[in-house]
Short mmCIF file of C-alpha atoms in Angstrom, two decimals:
data_model
loop_
_atom_site.label_atom_id
_atom_site.label_comp_id
_atom_site.label_asym_id
_atom_site.label_seq_id
_atom_site.Cartn_x
_atom_site.Cartn_y
_atom_site.Cartn_z
CA MET P 1 29.67 -41.66 56.06
CA SER P 2 30.26 -45.34 55.57
CA GLY P 3 27.34 -46.84 53.63
CA TYR P 4 28.51 -50.29 54.73
CA LYS P 5 26.60 -53.30 53.43
CA ALA P 6 27.28 -56.58 55.24
CA ASN P 7 28.77 -59.41 53.24
CA THR P 8 25.71 -61.32 52.05
CA ASP P 9 27.53 -64.48 50.94
CA GLU P 10 29.31 -65.81 54.00
CA PRO P 11 30.12 -64.12 57.29
CA ASN P 12 33.82 -63.36 57.71
CA LYS P 13 35.65 -62.63 60.95
CA THR P 14 38.25 -60.40 59.31
CA THR P 15 35.81 -58.15 57.46
CA GLY P 16 33.59 -58.09 60.54
CA GLN P 17 36.47 -56.81 62.66
CA PHE P 18 37.46 -54.30 59.98
CA HIS P 19 33.97 -52.81 59.76
CA SER P 20 33.55 -52.80 63.52
CA LEU P 21 36.75 -50.78 63.88
CA LYS P 22 35.94 -48.55 60.90
CA GLY P 23 32.50 -47.86 62.35
CA THR P 24 34.07 -46.83 65.65
CA VAL P 25 36.40 -44.42 63.81
CA VAL P 26 33.54 -42.93 61.77
CA GLU P 27 31.47 -42.52 64.93
CA THR P 28 34.39 -40.76 66.64
CA VAL P 29 34.78 -38.40 63.67
CA GLY P 30 31.06 -37.67 63.95
CA ASP P 31 31.49 -36.90 67.65
CA LEU P 32 34.44 -34.61 67.03
CA THR P 33 32.84 -32.73 64.13
CA GLY P 34 29.34 -32.65 65.56
CA SER P 35 27.95 -34.55 62.57
CA ALA P 36 24.98 -36.62 63.70
CA ALA P 37 24.88 -38.40 60.33
CA TRP P 38 28.50 -39.58 60.63
CA LYS P 39 27.97 -40.57 64.25
CA GLN P 40 24.88 -42.64 63.37
CA SER P 41 26.55 -44.16 60.31
CA GLY P 42 29.53 -45.18 62.43
CA LYS P 43 27.31 -46.77 65.07
CA GLU P 44 25.48 -48.75 62.41
CA GLU P 45 28.66 -49.95 60.70
CA HIS P 46 30.17 -50.93 64.05
CA ALA P 47 27.06 -52.95 64.96
CA GLN P 48 26.95 -54.65 61.54
CA GLY P 49 30.65 -55.49 61.76
CA GLU P 50 30.20 -57.01 65.21
CA ALA P 51 27.21 -59.03 63.97
CA GLU P 52 29.20 -60.34 60.99
CA TYR P 53 32.12 -61.30 63.24
CA GLN P 54 29.84 -63.16 65.65
CA ALA P 55 28.03 -64.94 62.80
CA ALA P 56 31.35 -66.10 61.33
CA GLN P 57 32.50 -67.22 64.75
CA ALA P 58 29.34 -69.29 65.26
CA LYS P 59 29.60 -70.80 61.76
CA ASN P 60 33.22 -71.79 62.32
CA TYR P 61 32.40 -73.26 65.74
CA VAL P 62 29.67 -75.47 64.24
CA GLU P 63 31.99 -76.56 61.41
CA GLY P 64 34.57 -77.53 64.05
CA ALA P 65 31.97 -79.60 65.90
CA ALA P 66 31.07 -81.41 62.67
CA ASP P 67 34.74 -82.18 62.00
CA ARG P 68 35.20 -83.47 65.54
CA LEU P 69 32.25 -85.83 65.22
CA ALA P 70 33.17 -87.10 61.75
CA GLY P 71 36.79 -87.51 62.81
CA LYS P 72 35.84 -89.45 65.92
CA LYS P 73 33.60 -91.74 63.84
CA ASP P 74 36.40 -92.40 61.33
CA ALA P 75 38.92 -93.04 64.12
CA VAL P 76 36.61 -95.53 65.86
CA VAL P 77 35.69 -97.33 62.62
CA GLY P 78 39.37 -97.47 61.67
CA ALA P 79 40.31 -98.88 65.08
CA ILE P 80 37.57 -101.52 64.94
CA THR P 81 38.37 -102.62 61.38
CA GLY P 82 42.14 -102.41 61.85
CA ASP P 83 42.48 -99.70 59.19
CA ARG P 84 45.25 -97.60 60.74
CA GLN P 85 45.16 -95.06 57.90
CA GLN P 86 41.46 -94.35 58.53
CA GLU P 87 42.06 -94.24 62.28
CA MET P 88 44.91 -91.74 61.94
CA SER P 89 43.08 -89.50 59.46
CA GLY P 90 40.04 -89.57 61.75
CA ASN P 91 42.18 -88.49 64.71
CA VAL P 92 43.68 -85.65 62.64
CA ARG P 93 40.22 -84.46 61.57
CA HIS P 94 38.97 -84.67 65.16
CA ASP P 95 41.90 -82.61 66.42
CA LYS P 96 41.45 -80.05 63.62
CA GLY P 97 37.79 -79.67 64.58
CA GLN P 98 38.66 -79.30 68.24
CA THR P 99 41.18 -76.56 67.45
CA GLN P 100 38.64 -74.78 65.24
CA GLN P 101 36.10 -74.87 68.07
CA GLU P 102 38.61 -73.50 70.58
CA LEU P 103 39.50 -70.63 68.25
CA ASN P 104 35.84 -69.77 67.73
CA LYS P 105 34.49 -70.28 71.24
CA PRO P 106 31.67 -67.81 71.87
CA THR P 107 32.69 -64.90 74.08
CA ALA P 108 30.52 -63.80 76.94
#
C-alpha cells in the first residue's frame, strides 16, 4: 500500500504525475491480487496525484498571467519614456508569461 501524503508546501506537476501513475500501478496490483486495501490505496494515491498536478498547473498558469501583465506594463512604460532597456525586458517577461500560460493551459 502506498501511504502517500500530498506535498503540503507547493503543488508540483512532476510529483503529481508520479503519484498518479504509482497509484494506478498499486490499484492494478490490488486488482490482480484481490487485495481491496491495495486497490483502495492505489485509487486514493492516483486521485491525490491528479489533484496535485492540477493545482500546480493552475498555480503556474496564474503566475504566467502575472508575468504577462507586468511585462506588458514595463514594455508600455519603456516605450512611452523612451527607455528601450525597460521596453525590451518587459517584452521578454510578457513572452515568458505567455509561454508559461500556454504550457499550463487547463485541460478539459
